[in-house]
CSV table of N, CA, C and O and ligand atoms in Angstrom, one decimal:
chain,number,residue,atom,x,y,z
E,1,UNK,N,90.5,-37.5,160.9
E,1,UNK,CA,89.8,-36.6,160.0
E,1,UNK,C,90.1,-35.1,160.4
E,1,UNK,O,89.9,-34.6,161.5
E,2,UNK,N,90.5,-34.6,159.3
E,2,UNK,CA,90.5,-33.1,159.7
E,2,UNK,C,89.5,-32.1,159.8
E,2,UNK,O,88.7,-31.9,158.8
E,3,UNK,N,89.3,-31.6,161.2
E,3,UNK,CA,87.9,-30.5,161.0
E,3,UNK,C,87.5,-29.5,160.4
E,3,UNK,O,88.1,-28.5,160.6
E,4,UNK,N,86.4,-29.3,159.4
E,4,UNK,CA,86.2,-28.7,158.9
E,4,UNK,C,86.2,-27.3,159.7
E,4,UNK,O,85.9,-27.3,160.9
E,5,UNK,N,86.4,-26.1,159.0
E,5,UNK,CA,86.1,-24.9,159.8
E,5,UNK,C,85.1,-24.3,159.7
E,5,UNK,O,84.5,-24.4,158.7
E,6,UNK,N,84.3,-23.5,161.1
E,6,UNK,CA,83.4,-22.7,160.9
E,6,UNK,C,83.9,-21.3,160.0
E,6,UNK,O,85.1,-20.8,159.8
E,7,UNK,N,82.6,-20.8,159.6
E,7,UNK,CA,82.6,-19.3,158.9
E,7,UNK,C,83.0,-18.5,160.0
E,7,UNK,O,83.5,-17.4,159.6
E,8,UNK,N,83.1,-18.7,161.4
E,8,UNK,CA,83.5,-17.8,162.4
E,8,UNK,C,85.3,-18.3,162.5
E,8,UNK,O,86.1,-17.5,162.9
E,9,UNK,N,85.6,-19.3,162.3
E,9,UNK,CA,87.1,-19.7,162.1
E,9,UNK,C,88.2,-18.9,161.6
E,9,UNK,O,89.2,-18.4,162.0
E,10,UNK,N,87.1,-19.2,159.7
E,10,UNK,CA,87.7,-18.3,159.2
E,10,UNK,C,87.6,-17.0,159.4
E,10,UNK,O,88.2,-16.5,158.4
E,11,UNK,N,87.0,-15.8,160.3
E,11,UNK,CA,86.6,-14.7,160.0
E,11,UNK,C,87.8,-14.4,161.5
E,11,UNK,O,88.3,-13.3,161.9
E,12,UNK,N,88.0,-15.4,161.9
E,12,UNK,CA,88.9,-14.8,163.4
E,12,UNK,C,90.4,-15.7,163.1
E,12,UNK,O,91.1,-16.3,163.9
E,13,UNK,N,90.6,-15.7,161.8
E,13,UNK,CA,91.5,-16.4,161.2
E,13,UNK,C,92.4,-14.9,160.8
E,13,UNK,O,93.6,-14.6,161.0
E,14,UNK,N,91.3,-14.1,160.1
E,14,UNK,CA,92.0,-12.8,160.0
E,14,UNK,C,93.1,-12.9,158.5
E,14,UNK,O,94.1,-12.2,158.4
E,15,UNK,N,92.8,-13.7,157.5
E,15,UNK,CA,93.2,-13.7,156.6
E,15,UNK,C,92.9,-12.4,155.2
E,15,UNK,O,92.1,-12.4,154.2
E,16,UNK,N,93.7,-11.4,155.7
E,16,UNK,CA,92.9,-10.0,155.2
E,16,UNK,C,93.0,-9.7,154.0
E,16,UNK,O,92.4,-8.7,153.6
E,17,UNK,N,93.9,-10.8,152.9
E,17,UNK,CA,94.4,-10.9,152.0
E,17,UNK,C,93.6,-11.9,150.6
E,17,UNK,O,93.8,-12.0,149.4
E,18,UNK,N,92.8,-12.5,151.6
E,18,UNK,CA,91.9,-13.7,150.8
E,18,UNK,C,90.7,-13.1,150.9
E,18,UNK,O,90.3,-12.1,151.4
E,19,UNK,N,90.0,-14.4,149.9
E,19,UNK,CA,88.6,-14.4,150.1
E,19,UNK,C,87.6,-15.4,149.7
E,19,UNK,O,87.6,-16.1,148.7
E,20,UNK,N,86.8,-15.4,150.7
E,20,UNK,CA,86.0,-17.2,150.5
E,20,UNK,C,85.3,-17.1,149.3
E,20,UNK,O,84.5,-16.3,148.8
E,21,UNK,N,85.7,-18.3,148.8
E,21,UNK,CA,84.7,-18.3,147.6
E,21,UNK,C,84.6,-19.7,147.7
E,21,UNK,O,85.6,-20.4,147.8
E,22,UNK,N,82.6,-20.5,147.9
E,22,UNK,CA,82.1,-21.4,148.2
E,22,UNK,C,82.9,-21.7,149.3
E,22,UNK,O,83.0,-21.0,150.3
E,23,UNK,N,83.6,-22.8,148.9
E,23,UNK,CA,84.2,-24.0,150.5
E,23,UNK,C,85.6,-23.8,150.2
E,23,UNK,O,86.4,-24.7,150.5
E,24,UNK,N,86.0,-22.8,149.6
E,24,UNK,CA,87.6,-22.6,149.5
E,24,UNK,C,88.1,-21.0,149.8
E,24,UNK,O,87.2,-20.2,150.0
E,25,UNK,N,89.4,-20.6,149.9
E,25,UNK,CA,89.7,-19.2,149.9
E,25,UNK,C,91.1,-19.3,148.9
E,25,UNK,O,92.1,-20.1,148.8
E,26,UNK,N,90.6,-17.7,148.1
E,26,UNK,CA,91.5,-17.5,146.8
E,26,UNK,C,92.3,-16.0,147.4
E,26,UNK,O,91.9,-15.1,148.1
E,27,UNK,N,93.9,-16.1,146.8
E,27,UNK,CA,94.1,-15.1,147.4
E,27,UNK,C,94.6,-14.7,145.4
E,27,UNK,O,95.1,-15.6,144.7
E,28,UNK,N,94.4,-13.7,145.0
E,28,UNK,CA,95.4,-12.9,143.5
E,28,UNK,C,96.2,-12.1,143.5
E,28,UNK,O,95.7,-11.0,143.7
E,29,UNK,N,97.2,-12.1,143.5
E,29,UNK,CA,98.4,-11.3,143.3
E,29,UNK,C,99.2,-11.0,142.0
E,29,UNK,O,99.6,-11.9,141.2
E,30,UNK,N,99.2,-10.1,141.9
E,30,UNK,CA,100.6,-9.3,141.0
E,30,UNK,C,101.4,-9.2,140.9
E,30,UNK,O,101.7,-8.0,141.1
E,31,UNK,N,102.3,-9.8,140.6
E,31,UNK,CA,103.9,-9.3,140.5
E,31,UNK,C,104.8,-8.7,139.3
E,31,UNK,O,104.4,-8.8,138.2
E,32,UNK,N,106.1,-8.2,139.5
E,32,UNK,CA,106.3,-7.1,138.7
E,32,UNK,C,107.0,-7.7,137.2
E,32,UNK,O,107.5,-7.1,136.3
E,33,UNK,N,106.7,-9.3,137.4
E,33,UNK,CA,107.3,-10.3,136.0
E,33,UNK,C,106.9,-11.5,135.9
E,33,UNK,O,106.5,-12.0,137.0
E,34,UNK,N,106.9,-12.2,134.7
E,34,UNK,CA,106.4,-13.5,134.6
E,34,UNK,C,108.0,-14.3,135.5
E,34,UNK,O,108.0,-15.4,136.0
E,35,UNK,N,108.6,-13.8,135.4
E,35,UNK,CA,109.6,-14.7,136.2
E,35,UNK,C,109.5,-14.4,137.6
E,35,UNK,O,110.2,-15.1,138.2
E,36,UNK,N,108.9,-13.4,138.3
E,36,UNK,CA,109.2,-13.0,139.5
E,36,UNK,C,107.8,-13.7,139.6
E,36,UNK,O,108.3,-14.5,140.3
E,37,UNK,N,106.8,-14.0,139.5
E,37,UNK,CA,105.4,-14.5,139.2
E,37,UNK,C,106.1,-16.3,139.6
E,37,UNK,O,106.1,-16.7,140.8
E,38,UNK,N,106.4,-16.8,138.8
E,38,UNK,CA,107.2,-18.2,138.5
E,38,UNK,C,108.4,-18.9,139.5
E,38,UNK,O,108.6,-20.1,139.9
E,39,UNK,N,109.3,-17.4,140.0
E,39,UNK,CA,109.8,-17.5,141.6
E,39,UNK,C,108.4,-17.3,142.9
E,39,UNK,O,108.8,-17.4,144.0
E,40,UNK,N,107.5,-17.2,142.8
E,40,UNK,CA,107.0,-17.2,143.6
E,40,UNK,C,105.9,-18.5,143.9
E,40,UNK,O,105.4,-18.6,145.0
E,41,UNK,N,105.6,-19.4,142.6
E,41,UNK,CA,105.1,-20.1,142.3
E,41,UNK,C,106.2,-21.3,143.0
E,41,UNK,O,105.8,-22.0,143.9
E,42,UNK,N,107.2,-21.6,142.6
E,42,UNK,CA,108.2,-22.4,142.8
E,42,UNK,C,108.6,-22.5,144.5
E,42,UNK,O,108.8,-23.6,145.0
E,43,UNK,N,108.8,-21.2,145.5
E,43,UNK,CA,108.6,-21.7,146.7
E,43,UNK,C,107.4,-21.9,147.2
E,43,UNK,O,107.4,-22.1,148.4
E,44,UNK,N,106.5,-21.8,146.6
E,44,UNK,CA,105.1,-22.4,147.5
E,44,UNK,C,104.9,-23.7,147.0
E,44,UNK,O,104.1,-24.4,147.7
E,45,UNK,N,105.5,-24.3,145.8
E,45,UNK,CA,105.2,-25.2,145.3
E,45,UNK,C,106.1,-26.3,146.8
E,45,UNK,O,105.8,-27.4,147.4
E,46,UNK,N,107.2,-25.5,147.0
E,46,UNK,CA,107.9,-26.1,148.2
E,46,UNK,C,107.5,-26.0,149.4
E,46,UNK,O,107.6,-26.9,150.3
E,47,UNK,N,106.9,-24.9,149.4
E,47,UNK,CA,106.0,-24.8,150.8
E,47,UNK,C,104.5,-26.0,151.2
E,47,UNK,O,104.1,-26.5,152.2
E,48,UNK,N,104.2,-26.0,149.8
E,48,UNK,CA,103.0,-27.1,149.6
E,48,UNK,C,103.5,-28.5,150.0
E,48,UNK,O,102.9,-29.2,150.8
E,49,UNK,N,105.0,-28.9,149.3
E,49,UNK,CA,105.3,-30.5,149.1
E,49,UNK,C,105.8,-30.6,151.0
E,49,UNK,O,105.3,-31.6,151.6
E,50,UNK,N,106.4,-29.9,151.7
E,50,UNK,CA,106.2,-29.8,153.0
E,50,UNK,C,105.3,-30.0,154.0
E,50,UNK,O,105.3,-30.5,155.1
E,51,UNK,N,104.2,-29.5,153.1
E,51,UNK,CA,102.5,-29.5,154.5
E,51,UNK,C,102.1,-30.6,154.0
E,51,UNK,O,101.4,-31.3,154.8
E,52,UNK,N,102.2,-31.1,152.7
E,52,UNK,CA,101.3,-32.2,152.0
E,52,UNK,C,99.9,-31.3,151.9
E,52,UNK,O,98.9,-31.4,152.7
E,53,UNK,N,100.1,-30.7,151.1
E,53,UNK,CA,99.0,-29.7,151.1
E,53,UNK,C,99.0,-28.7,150.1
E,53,UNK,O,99.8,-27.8,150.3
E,54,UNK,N,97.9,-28.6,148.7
E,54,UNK,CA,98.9,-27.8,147.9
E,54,UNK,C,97.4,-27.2,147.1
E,54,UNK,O,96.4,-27.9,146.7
E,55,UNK,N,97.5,-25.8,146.9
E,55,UNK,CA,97.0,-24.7,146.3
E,55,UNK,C,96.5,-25.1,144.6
E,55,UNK,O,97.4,-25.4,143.8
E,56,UNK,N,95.7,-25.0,144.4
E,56,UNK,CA,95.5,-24.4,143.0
E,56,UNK,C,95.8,-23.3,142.6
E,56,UNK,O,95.2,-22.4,143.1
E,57,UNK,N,96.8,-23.0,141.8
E,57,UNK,CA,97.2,-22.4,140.7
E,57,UNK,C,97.3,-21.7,139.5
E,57,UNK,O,98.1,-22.2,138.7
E,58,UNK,N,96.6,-20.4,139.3
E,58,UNK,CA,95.9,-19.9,138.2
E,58,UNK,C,97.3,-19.3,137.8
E,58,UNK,O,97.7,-18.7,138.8
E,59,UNK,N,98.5,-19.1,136.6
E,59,UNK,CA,99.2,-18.4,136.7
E,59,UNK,C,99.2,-17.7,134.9
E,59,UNK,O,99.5,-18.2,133.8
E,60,UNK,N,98.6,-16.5,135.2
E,60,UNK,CA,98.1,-15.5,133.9
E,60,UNK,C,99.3,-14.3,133.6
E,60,UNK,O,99.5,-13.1,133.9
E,61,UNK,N,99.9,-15.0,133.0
E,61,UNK,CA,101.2,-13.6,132.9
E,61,UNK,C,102.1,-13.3,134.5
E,61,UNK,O,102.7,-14.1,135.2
E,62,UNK,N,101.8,-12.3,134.5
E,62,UNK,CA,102.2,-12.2,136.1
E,62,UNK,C,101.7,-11.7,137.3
E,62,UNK,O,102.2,-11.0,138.2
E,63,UNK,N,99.9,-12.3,137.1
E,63,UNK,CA,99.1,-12.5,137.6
E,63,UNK,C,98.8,-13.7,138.6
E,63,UNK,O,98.2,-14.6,138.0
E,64,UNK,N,98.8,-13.8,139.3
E,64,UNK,CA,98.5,-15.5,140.2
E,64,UNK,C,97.0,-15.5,141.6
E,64,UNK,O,96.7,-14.8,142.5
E,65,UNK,N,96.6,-16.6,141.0
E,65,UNK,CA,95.7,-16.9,142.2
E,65,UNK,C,95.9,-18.4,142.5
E,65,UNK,O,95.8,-19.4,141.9
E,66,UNK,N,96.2,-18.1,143.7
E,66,UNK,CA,95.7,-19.7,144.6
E,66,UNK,C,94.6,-19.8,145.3
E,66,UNK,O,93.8,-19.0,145.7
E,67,UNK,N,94.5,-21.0,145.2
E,67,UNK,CA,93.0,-21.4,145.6
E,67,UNK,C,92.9,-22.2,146.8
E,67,UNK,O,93.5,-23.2,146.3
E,68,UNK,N,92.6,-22.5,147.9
E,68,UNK,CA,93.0,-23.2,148.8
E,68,UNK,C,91.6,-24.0,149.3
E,68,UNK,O,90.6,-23.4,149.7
E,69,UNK,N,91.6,-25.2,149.3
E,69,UNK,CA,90.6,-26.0,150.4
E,69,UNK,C,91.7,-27.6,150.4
E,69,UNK,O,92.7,-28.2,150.0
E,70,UNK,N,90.4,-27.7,151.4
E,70,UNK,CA,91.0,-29.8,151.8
E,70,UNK,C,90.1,-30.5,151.0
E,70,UNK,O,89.0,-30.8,151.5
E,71,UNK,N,90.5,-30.9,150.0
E,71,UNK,CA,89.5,-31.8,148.9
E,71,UNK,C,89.2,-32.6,150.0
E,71,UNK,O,88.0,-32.8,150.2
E,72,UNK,N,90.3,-33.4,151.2
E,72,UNK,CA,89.4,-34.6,151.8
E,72,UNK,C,88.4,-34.7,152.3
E,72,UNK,O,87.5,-35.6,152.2
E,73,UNK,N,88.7,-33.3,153.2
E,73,UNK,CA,87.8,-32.5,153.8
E,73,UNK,C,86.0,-31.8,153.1
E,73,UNK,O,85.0,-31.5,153.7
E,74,UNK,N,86.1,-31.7,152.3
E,74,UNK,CA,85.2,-31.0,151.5
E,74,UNK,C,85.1,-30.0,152.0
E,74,UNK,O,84.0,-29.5,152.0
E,75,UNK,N,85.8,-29.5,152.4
E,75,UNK,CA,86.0,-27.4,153.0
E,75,UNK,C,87.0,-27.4,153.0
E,75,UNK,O,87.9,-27.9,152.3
E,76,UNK,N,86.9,-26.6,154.0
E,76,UNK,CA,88.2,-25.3,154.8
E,76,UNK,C,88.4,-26.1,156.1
E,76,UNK,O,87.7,-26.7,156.9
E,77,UNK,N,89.8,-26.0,156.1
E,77,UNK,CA,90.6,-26.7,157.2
E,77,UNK,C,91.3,-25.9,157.8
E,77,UNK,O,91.2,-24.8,157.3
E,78,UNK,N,92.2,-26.1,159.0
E,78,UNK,CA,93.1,-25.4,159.3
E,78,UNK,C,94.8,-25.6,158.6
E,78,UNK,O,95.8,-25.0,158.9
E,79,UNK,N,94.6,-26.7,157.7
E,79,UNK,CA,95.6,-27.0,157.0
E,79,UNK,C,95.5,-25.5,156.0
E,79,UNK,O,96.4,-24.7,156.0
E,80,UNK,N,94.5,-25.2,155.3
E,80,UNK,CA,94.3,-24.1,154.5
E,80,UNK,C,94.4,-22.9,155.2
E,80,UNK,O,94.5,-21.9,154.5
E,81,UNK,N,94.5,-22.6,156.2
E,81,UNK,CA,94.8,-21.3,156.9
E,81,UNK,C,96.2,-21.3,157.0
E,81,UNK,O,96.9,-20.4,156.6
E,82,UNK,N,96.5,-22.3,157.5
E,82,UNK,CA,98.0,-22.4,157.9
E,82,UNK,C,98.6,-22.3,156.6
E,82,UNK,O,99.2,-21.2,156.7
E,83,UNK,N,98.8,-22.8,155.2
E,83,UNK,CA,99.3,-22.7,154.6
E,83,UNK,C,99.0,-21.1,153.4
E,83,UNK,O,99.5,-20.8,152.3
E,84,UNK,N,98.1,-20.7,153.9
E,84,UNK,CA,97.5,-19.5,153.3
E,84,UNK,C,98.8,-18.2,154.3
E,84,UNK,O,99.3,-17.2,153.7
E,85,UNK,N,98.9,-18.5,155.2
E,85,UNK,CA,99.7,-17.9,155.8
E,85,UNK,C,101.1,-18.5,155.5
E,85,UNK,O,101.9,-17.6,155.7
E,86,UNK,N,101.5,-19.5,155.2
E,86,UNK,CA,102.8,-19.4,154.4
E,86,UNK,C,102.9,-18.6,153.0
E,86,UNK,O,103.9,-17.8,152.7
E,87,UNK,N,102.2,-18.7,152.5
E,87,UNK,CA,102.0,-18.2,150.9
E,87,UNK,C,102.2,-16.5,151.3
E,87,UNK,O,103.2,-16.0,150.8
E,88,UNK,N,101.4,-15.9,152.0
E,88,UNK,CA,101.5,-14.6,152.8
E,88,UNK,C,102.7,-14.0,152.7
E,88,UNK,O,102.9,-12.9,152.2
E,89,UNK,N,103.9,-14.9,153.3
E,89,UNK,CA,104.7,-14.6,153.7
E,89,UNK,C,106.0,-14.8,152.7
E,89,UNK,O,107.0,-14.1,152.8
E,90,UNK,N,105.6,-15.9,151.6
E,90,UNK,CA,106.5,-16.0,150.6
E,90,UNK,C,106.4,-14.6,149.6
E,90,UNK,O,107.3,-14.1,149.0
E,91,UNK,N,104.8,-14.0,149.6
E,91,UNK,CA,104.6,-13.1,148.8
E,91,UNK,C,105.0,-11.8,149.0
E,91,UNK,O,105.2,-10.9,148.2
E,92,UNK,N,105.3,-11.6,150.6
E,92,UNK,CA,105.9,-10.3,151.2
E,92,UNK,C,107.1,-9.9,151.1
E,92,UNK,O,107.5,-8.7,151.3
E,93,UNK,N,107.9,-11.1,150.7
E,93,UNK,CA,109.3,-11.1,150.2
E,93,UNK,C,110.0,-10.9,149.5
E,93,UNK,O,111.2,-11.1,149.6
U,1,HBI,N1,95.9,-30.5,148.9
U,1,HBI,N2,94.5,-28.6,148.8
U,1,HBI,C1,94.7,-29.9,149.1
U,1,HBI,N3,93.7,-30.6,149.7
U,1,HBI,C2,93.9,-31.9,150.1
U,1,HBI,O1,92.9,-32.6,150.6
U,1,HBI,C3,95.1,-32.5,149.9
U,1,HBI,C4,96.1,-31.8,149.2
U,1,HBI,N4,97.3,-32.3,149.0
U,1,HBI,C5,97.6,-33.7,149.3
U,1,HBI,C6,96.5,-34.4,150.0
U,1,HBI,N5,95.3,-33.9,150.2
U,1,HBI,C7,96.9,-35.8,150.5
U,1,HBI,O2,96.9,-35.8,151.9
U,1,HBI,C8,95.8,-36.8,150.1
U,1,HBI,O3,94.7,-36.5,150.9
U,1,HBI,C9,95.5,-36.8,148.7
């Protein structure tokens, strides 16, 4: 079973880019095209099928939000931190 996180997990998780909303964390971003939006969507979609672990996906023009929890879990995992910090890092690029 994976452990759920405390509110202090996530707060020394340091995820400066998200934010909790109920038992999940959403991060929205901008990008400067629906295709540059759609490249960014497509490596996380790769970064997801990797962790076995995969984001909710709001994608509004070239607007995007992911949504991250452990359905199995009924929260926040460290599977969701961890891959909240890949997404981070695809987005920086
Ligand atoms: N993705 N966000 C998220 N949460 C899960 O619990 C999850 C997942 N992707 C696949 C997955 N679980 C599998 O391990 C099965 O539990 C469905």
């Amino acid at each position: 079973m994976t452990e759920l996180l405390t509110d202090r997990d996530i707060e020394d998780a340091r995820l400066t880019e998200w934010t909790v909303v109920e038992k999940s964390i959403t991060r929205i971003v901008e990008l400067t095209s629906f295709r540059a939006a759609i490249e960014v969507v497509n490596r996380v979609a790769d970064a997801a099928e990797e962790a076995d672990h995969h984001p909710d996906i709001d994608i509004r023009w070239r607007t995007l939000a992911f949504t991250l929890s452990t359905h199995s879990a009924g929260g926040l995992t460290q599977k969701d931190v961890d891959l909240a910090r890949r997404i981070d890092a695809l987005i920086a690029n």
